[in-house]
XYZ file of C-alpha atoms in Angstrom:
109
model
C 82.815 -115.583 -140.371
C 80.625 -113.969 -142.994
C 77.535 -111.994 -142.445
C 75.543 -115.003 -143.602
C 77.213 -117.177 -141.186
C 76.628 -114.996 -138.153
C 73.155 -114.030 -139.210
C 72.123 -117.936 -139.391
C 73.759 -118.394 -135.997
C 71.830 -115.324 -134.286
C 68.490 -116.461 -136.129
C 68.835 -120.074 -134.936
C 69.951 -118.977 -131.299
C 67.128 -116.070 -130.980
C 64.788 -118.342 -132.808
C 64.782 -120.971 -130.115
C 62.990 -118.355 -127.924
C 61.161 -115.816 -130.300
C 58.884 -116.616 -132.951
C 60.701 -114.714 -135.612
C 59.127 -112.376 -138.379
C 60.686 -111.415 -141.649
C 61.343 -107.908 -140.086
C 62.925 -109.705 -137.049
C 65.115 -111.540 -139.417
C 66.295 -108.469 -141.344
C 66.920 -106.732 -137.955
C 69.044 -109.593 -136.960
C 71.114 -109.455 -140.248
C 71.668 -105.586 -139.820
C 72.751 -106.318 -136.005
C 75.278 -108.937 -137.313
C 76.571 -106.575 -139.830
C 77.275 -103.890 -137.306
C 78.927 -106.717 -135.054
C 81.212 -107.714 -137.953
C 81.924 -104.026 -138.553
C 82.920 -103.566 -135.011
C 84.974 -106.561 -134.679
C 86.733 -105.665 -137.985
C 87.362 -102.027 -136.993
C 88.874 -103.536 -133.248
C 91.082 -105.872 -135.567
C 92.273 -102.898 -137.591
C 92.695 -100.589 -134.650
C 94.947 -103.234 -133.177
C 97.160 -103.464 -136.350
C 97.386 -99.820 -137.268
C 99.994 -97.784 -136.762
C 98.879 -94.798 -134.357
C 98.647 -91.354 -135.616
C 98.604 -88.192 -133.513
C 95.273 -87.057 -132.404
C 93.902 -83.675 -131.786
C 94.961 -83.618 -128.206
C 98.347 -85.257 -128.623
C 96.688 -88.761 -127.882
C 97.627 -91.769 -130.360
C 94.528 -92.799 -131.844
C 93.772 -95.453 -134.571
C 91.360 -94.152 -137.240
C 89.430 -97.657 -136.667
C 88.872 -96.750 -133.294
C 85.870 -94.302 -134.189
C 84.557 -97.054 -136.414
C 84.583 -99.278 -133.561
C 83.052 -96.957 -131.277
C 80.122 -96.041 -133.520
C 79.536 -99.817 -134.240
C 79.296 -100.565 -130.656
C 76.959 -97.665 -130.134
C 74.800 -98.959 -132.730
C 74.894 -102.527 -131.063
C 73.970 -101.011 -127.806
C 70.975 -99.104 -129.515
C 69.806 -102.194 -131.133
C 69.540 -103.936 -127.620
C 67.685 -101.055 -126.105
C 65.382 -100.941 -129.001
C 64.700 -104.819 -129.583
C 65.297 -106.275 -126.137
C 62.615 -108.891 -127.331
C 65.576 -110.085 -129.891
C 68.714 -109.176 -128.558
C 68.396 -109.348 -124.813
C 68.780 -112.675 -123.299
C 67.773 -112.125 -119.870
C 65.622 -109.865 -117.773
C 67.736 -107.127 -116.125
C 66.771 -108.609 -112.479
C 68.766 -111.903 -113.630
C 72.096 -110.302 -114.051
C 73.628 -108.365 -111.515
C 75.580 -105.054 -112.620
C 79.196 -104.837 -112.501
C 78.761 -101.700 -110.036
C 76.480 -103.319 -107.931
C 73.966 -100.646 -107.842
C 71.554 -101.584 -110.992
C 71.122 -104.849 -112.839
C 72.808 -105.302 -116.150
C 70.808 -106.692 -119.110
C 72.485 -109.362 -120.957
C 72.596 -109.090 -124.563
C 73.350 -111.959 -127.386
C 76.805 -110.653 -127.622
C 77.816 -111.851 -124.012
C 77.249 -115.183 -125.572
C 79.470 -114.946 -128.747
């Protein structure tokens, strides 16, 4: 899937519930780019030979890329819940049973 394909898919899905501005569309494209980066890093980490880490733990270099992309995606959801959160927090129970979890567009992809 290309960034254009994923951006178009996300814009169509998000556009069904939000009147998107040009800035929103640019934000969605940036989000799509991070999502693709995270997915590519995950595939790479799965394929890479593991190397010895600082503490003797075998780590693929792609793992850090995946972590950074994942953190960026979570920040997008936090900063722009109007675009990337698909349900109110109270609508989705948390996995730990203590506080509700906010769904985001990644839950549906």
